[in-house]
């Protein structure tokens, strides 16, 4: 898609985050949204080649709405300041491991995925898989392309060891994770100057495939 017009639109939206301003510029938004849908379809088609488990809906159905849910937030701004999509085998089901892309100004662009805040059963299953197969996880986290884009696994962690595991467990630092995330952040200048940002997203996703498959495998057992 045309990145500069998108960044210009979202930068202005940050200054005028209200319905009247947005509605006056709805045709511009609709055009940008259509371009993002086309990119999402492309990314999903490429992901299906890289990770065959992703046999779900077309990419555009994996796009999040720009409208914020303000019911339980002190921030009542009605619109998000980025475009985003999350690709899984069943659409944008945030409760399953997947691939995420977020595009926006002011350093908000990121490419990544994993599993954010899994529920109690999911967390137990992933920790059990780490307990049994830590070498597999450590090997994929140490892979050159994973290190190049992500630098390692991120995500919120416990300060103490989980109740089911000893403090001296050899993999205790991995077991402390409450979320299992890979994040590749990009500065605005790097996004706008990139010769082929759409292909870059695919390259980053490719580096994350073994990580996503490890998480999905843990939950499927």
mmCIF file of C-alpha atoms in Angstrom:
data_model
loop_
_atom_site.group_PDB
_atom_site.id
_atom_site.type_symbol
_atom_site.label_atom_id
_atom_site.label_comp_id
_atom_site.label_asym_id
_atom_site.label_seq_id
_atom_site.Cartn_x
_atom_site.Cartn_y
_atom_site.Cartn_z
ATOM 1 C CA UNK A 1 0.000 0.000 0.000
ATOM 2 C CA UNK A 2 0.993 3.671 -0.147
ATOM 3 C CA UNK A 3 2.702 4.113 3.190
ATOM 4 C CA UNK A 4 3.276 7.868 3.202
ATOM 5 C CA UNK A 5 -0.423 8.748 2.665
ATOM 6 C CA UNK A 6 -1.360 6.285 5.407
ATOM 7 C CA UNK A 7 1.101 7.816 7.859
ATOM 8 C CA UNK A 8 -0.077 11.313 6.917
ATOM 9 C CA UNK A 9 -3.707 10.353 7.512
ATOM 10 C CA UNK A 10 -3.021 8.656 10.858
ATOM 11 C CA UNK A 11 -0.801 11.511 12.050
ATOM 12 C CA UNK A 12 -3.622 13.955 11.360
ATOM 13 C CA UNK A 13 -6.108 11.611 13.024
ATOM 14 C CA UNK A 14 -3.988 11.701 16.187
ATOM 15 C CA UNK A 15 -4.557 15.466 16.318
ATOM 16 C CA UNK A 16 -8.260 15.315 15.424
ATOM 17 C CA UNK A 17 -9.498 12.080 16.938
ATOM 18 C CA UNK A 18 -13.200 12.790 16.679
ATOM 19 C CA UNK A 19 -16.094 11.543 14.575
ATOM 20 C CA UNK A 20 -16.751 14.777 12.688
ATOM 21 C CA UNK A 21 -13.169 15.025 11.395
ATOM 22 C CA UNK A 22 -13.095 11.322 10.507
ATOM 23 C CA UNK A 23 -16.421 11.346 8.669
ATOM 24 C CA UNK A 24 -15.322 14.270 6.508
ATOM 25 C CA UNK A 25 -12.315 12.213 5.436
ATOM 26 C CA UNK A 26 -14.031 8.838 5.245
ATOM 27 C CA UNK A 27 -13.323 8.437 1.485
ATOM 28 C CA UNK A 28 -9.594 8.758 2.196
ATOM 29 C CA UNK A 29 -9.834 6.195 4.971
ATOM 30 C CA UNK A 30 -11.831 3.817 2.760
ATOM 31 C CA UNK A 31 -9.175 3.997 0.057
ATOM 32 C CA UNK A 32 -6.364 3.330 2.528
ATOM 33 C CA UNK A 33 -8.336 0.502 4.104
ATOM 34 C CA UNK A 34 -8.857 -1.104 0.686
ATOM 35 C CA UNK A 35 -5.111 -1.003 0.034
ATOM 36 C CA UNK A 36 -4.428 -2.570 3.423
ATOM 37 C CA UNK A 37 -6.959 -5.309 2.668
ATOM 38 C CA UNK A 38 -5.092 -6.107 -0.539
ATOM 39 C CA UNK A 39 -1.833 -6.368 1.396
ATOM 40 C CA UNK A 40 -3.483 -8.533 4.046
ATOM 41 C CA UNK A 41 -4.704 -10.924 1.372
ATOM 42 C CA UNK A 42 -1.164 -11.089 -0.022
ATOM 43 C CA UNK A 43 0.365 -11.728 3.415
ATOM 44 C CA UNK A 44 -2.142 -14.444 4.185
ATOM 45 C CA UNK A 45 -1.525 -16.214 0.869
ATOM 46 C CA UNK A 46 2.209 -16.163 1.551
ATOM 47 C CA UNK A 47 1.706 -17.361 5.120
ATOM 48 C CA UNK A 48 -0.313 -20.315 3.884
ATOM 49 C CA UNK A 49 2.747 -21.397 1.892
ATOM 50 C CA UNK A 50 5.023 -20.997 4.922
ATOM 51 C CA UNK A 51 2.673 -22.441 7.548
ATOM 52 C CA UNK A 52 0.086 -24.813 5.997
ATOM 53 C CA UNK A 53 -1.978 -24.858 9.209
ATOM 54 C CA UNK A 54 -3.224 -21.403 8.224
ATOM 55 C CA UNK A 55 -6.101 -22.556 6.082
ATOM 56 C CA UNK A 56 -8.647 -20.121 7.485
ATOM 57 C CA UNK A 57 -10.494 -17.110 6.005
ATOM 58 C CA UNK A 58 -8.950 -14.738 3.506
ATOM 59 C CA UNK A 59 -6.571 -12.117 4.809
ATOM 60 C CA UNK A 60 -8.946 -9.163 4.770
ATOM 61 C CA UNK A 61 -11.119 -10.916 7.357
ATOM 62 C CA UNK A 62 -8.118 -10.888 9.687
ATOM 63 C CA UNK A 63 -8.031 -7.076 9.820
ATOM 64 C CA UNK A 64 -8.997 -5.288 13.015
ATOM 65 C CA UNK A 65 -11.467 -2.411 12.980
ATOM 66 C CA UNK A 66 -10.121 1.119 13.391
ATOM 67 C CA UNK A 67 -12.866 1.867 15.909
ATOM 68 C CA UNK A 68 -11.775 1.620 19.552
ATOM 69 C CA UNK A 69 -13.813 -0.087 22.250
ATOM 70 C CA UNK A 70 -14.013 2.746 24.785
ATOM 71 C CA UNK A 71 -16.529 1.181 27.175
ATOM 72 C CA UNK A 72 -13.979 0.287 29.840
ATOM 73 C CA UNK A 73 -11.251 2.815 29.022
ATOM 74 C CA UNK A 74 -10.494 6.249 30.401
ATOM 75 C CA UNK A 75 -9.309 7.166 26.914
ATOM 76 C CA UNK A 76 -12.463 7.957 24.963
ATOM 77 C CA UNK A 77 -10.799 8.653 21.612
ATOM 78 C CA UNK A 78 -12.983 6.793 19.102
ATOM 79 C CA UNK A 79 -10.275 5.722 16.627
ATOM 80 C CA UNK A 80 -7.069 3.711 16.702
ATOM 81 C CA UNK A 81 -3.950 5.319 15.278
ATOM 82 C CA UNK A 82 -2.751 2.307 13.314
ATOM 83 C CA UNK A 83 -3.930 -0.370 10.882
ATOM 84 C CA UNK A 84 -3.478 -3.955 12.040
ATOM 85 C CA UNK A 85 -4.215 -7.578 11.238
ATOM 86 C CA UNK A 86 -3.748 -10.918 13.001
ATOM 87 C CA UNK A 87 -3.491 -14.136 11.003
ATOM 88 C CA UNK A 88 -4.399 -17.527 12.462
ATOM 89 C CA UNK A 89 -6.042 -20.696 11.167
ATOM 90 C CA UNK A 90 -9.459 -19.294 12.108
ATOM 91 C CA UNK A 91 -9.232 -15.606 11.278
ATOM 92 C CA UNK A 92 -8.160 -13.002 13.845
ATOM 93 C CA UNK A 93 -8.722 -15.256 16.869
ATOM 94 C CA UNK A 94 -6.424 -13.581 19.395
ATOM 95 C CA UNK A 95 -6.696 -16.572 21.722
ATOM 96 C CA UNK A 96 -4.595 -18.764 19.421
ATOM 97 C CA UNK A 97 -0.959 -18.415 18.245
ATOM 98 C CA UNK A 98 -0.671 -16.298 15.131
ATOM 99 C CA UNK A 99 1.087 -13.628 13.106
ATOM 100 C CA UNK A 100 0.501 -9.920 13.713
ATOM 101 C CA UNK A 101 1.264 -6.812 11.697
ATOM 102 C CA UNK A 102 0.610 -3.254 12.865
ATOM 103 C CA UNK A 103 1.304 -0.252 10.684
ATOM 104 C CA UNK A 104 1.282 3.334 11.878
ATOM 105 C CA UNK A 105 3.326 6.473 12.613
ATOM 106 C CA UNK A 106 5.199 7.571 15.727
ATOM 107 C CA UNK A 107 7.048 4.267 16.092
ATOM 108 C CA UNK A 108 3.917 2.132 16.250
ATOM 109 C CA UNK A 109 4.825 -0.179 13.352
ATOM 110 C CA UNK A 110 5.602 -3.733 14.390
ATOM 111 C CA UNK A 111 5.603 -7.220 12.907
ATOM 112 C CA UNK A 112 5.426 -10.252 15.148
ATOM 113 C CA UNK A 113 3.115 -12.636 16.874
ATOM 114 C CA UNK A 114 3.011 -15.567 19.233
ATOM 115 C CA UNK A 115 0.438 -15.820 22.003
ATOM 116 C CA UNK A 116 -0.497 -12.914 24.274
ATOM 117 C CA UNK A 117 -1.808 -13.692 27.760
ATOM 118 C CA UNK A 118 -2.871 -17.324 27.209
ATOM 119 C CA UNK A 119 -5.548 -18.661 29.524
ATOM 120 C CA UNK A 120 -4.736 -20.935 32.457
ATOM 121 C CA UNK A 121 -4.983 -24.174 30.490
ATOM 122 C CA UNK A 122 -2.988 -22.836 27.559
ATOM 123 C CA UNK A 123 -0.295 -21.493 29.846
ATOM 124 C CA UNK A 124 0.032 -24.852 31.613
ATOM 125 C CA UNK A 125 0.289 -26.662 28.267
ATOM 126 C CA UNK A 126 3.007 -24.351 26.933
ATOM 127 C CA UNK A 127 4.997 -24.558 30.144
ATOM 128 C CA UNK A 128 4.757 -28.336 30.051
ATOM 129 C CA UNK A 129 6.067 -28.319 26.481
ATOM 130 C CA UNK A 130 8.965 -26.098 27.557
ATOM 131 C CA UNK A 131 9.666 -28.471 30.445
ATOM 132 C CA UNK A 132 9.737 -31.455 28.066
ATOM 133 C CA UNK A 133 11.251 -29.849 24.949
ATOM 134 C CA UNK A 134 13.225 -26.786 26.014
ATOM 135 C CA UNK A 135 16.063 -27.614 23.633
ATOM 136 C CA UNK A 136 13.710 -27.298 20.656
ATOM 137 C CA UNK A 137 12.462 -23.908 21.805
ATOM 138 C CA UNK A 138 15.951 -22.625 22.594
ATOM 139 C CA UNK A 139 17.217 -23.746 19.195
ATOM 140 C CA UNK A 140 14.513 -21.916 17.270
ATOM 141 C CA UNK A 141 14.903 -18.806 19.419
ATOM 142 C CA UNK A 142 18.637 -18.865 18.661
ATOM 143 C CA UNK A 143 18.147 -19.251 14.893
ATOM 144 C CA UNK A 144 19.949 -16.448 12.988
ATOM 145 C CA UNK A 145 16.830 -15.010 11.335
ATOM 146 C CA UNK A 146 14.843 -15.089 14.580
ATOM 147 C CA UNK A 147 17.661 -13.271 16.363
ATOM 148 C CA UNK A 148 18.005 -10.823 13.481
ATOM 149 C CA UNK A 149 14.388 -9.695 13.600
ATOM 150 C CA UNK A 150 13.298 -10.353 17.183
ATOM 151 C CA UNK A 151 16.409 -10.722 19.331
ATOM 152 C CA UNK A 152 14.648 -13.323 21.463
ATOM 153 C CA UNK A 153 11.270 -14.048 23.002
ATOM 154 C CA UNK A 154 9.491 -11.236 24.818
ATOM 155 C CA UNK A 155 6.286 -11.043 26.824
ATOM 156 C CA UNK A 156 5.238 -10.435 30.415
ATOM 157 C CA UNK A 157 6.936 -12.686 32.970
ATOM 158 C CA UNK A 158 6.451 -13.713 36.571
ATOM 159 C CA UNK A 159 8.904 -12.307 39.096
ATOM 160 C CA UNK A 160 9.003 -15.655 40.874
ATOM 161 C CA UNK A 161 8.938 -19.214 39.578
ATOM 162 C CA UNK A 162 5.541 -20.725 38.637
ATOM 163 C CA UNK A 163 3.956 -22.768 41.418
ATOM 164 C CA UNK A 164 4.356 -26.055 39.527
ATOM 165 C CA UNK A 165 8.104 -25.619 38.953
ATOM 166 C CA UNK A 166 11.114 -25.431 41.234
ATOM 167 C CA UNK A 167 13.073 -22.208 41.455
ATOM 168 C CA UNK A 168 16.181 -24.150 40.424
ATOM 169 C CA UNK A 169 14.589 -25.655 37.310
ATOM 170 C CA UNK A 170 17.168 -25.330 34.484
ATOM 171 C CA UNK A 171 14.620 -23.583 32.243
ATOM 172 C CA UNK A 172 13.037 -21.418 34.915
ATOM 173 C CA UNK A 173 13.553 -18.164 32.983
ATOM 174 C CA UNK A 174 11.539 -19.512 30.049
ATOM 175 C CA UNK A 175 8.926 -20.980 32.369
ATOM 176 C CA UNK A 176 8.353 -17.588 34.013
ATOM 177 C CA UNK A 177 6.770 -16.254 30.835
ATOM 178 C CA UNK A 178 3.064 -15.383 30.988
ATOM 179 C CA UNK A 179 3.007 -14.353 27.333
ATOM 180 C CA UNK A 180 5.082 -15.724 24.477
ATOM 181 C CA UNK A 181 5.774 -12.961 21.980
ATOM 182 C CA UNK A 182 8.113 -12.180 19.101
ATOM 183 C CA UNK A 183 8.187 -8.472 18.148
ATOM 184 C CA UNK A 184 10.012 -6.682 15.350
ATOM 185 C CA UNK A 185 9.605 -2.914 15.828
ATOM 186 C CA UNK A 186 10.364 -0.452 13.048
ATOM 187 C CA UNK A 187 11.051 3.274 13.114
ATOM 188 C CA UNK A 188 8.941 5.455 10.834
ATOM 189 C CA UNK A 189 11.929 6.380 8.673
ATOM 190 C CA UNK A 190 12.783 2.716 8.107
ATOM 191 C CA UNK A 191 9.196 1.872 7.151
ATOM 192 C CA UNK A 192 8.824 4.767 4.732
ATOM 193 C CA UNK A 193 12.245 4.229 3.152
ATOM 194 C CA UNK A 194 11.889 0.466 2.749
ATOM 195 C CA UNK A 195 12.035 -0.566 -0.930
ATOM 196 C CA UNK A 196 9.441 -3.342 -0.462
ATOM 197 C CA UNK A 197 7.717 -3.242 2.908
ATOM 198 C CA UNK A 198 5.121 -5.809 1.873
ATOM 199 C CA UNK A 199 7.838 -8.376 1.122
ATOM 200 C CA UNK A 200 9.633 -7.446 4.343
ATOM 201 C CA UNK A 201 6.575 -8.460 6.368
ATOM 202 C CA UNK A 202 6.706 -11.887 4.719
ATOM 203 C CA UNK A 203 10.421 -12.224 5.539
ATOM 204 C CA UNK A 204 9.762 -11.450 9.201
ATOM 205 C CA UNK A 205 6.831 -13.863 9.333
ATOM 206 C CA UNK A 206 9.022 -16.563 7.762
ATOM 207 C CA UNK A 207 11.519 -16.195 10.612
ATOM 208 C CA UNK A 208 8.691 -16.663 13.123
ATOM 209 C CA UNK A 209 7.075 -19.793 11.656
ATOM 210 C CA UNK A 210 8.939 -22.348 13.861
ATOM 211 C CA UNK A 211 8.076 -20.304 16.959
ATOM 212 C CA UNK A 212 4.380 -20.212 16.103
ATOM 213 C CA UNK A 213 4.392 -23.906 15.279
ATOM 214 C CA UNK A 214 6.015 -24.718 18.630
ATOM 215 C CA UNK A 215 3.282 -22.843 20.513
ATOM 216 C CA UNK A 216 0.518 -24.355 18.418
ATOM 217 C CA UNK A 217 1.975 -27.827 18.871
ATOM 218 C CA UNK A 218 2.000 -27.385 22.628
ATOM 219 C CA UNK A 219 -1.693 -26.517 22.618
ATOM 220 C CA UNK A 220 -2.670 -29.327 20.255
ATOM 221 C CA UNK A 221 -1.312 -32.121 22.451
#
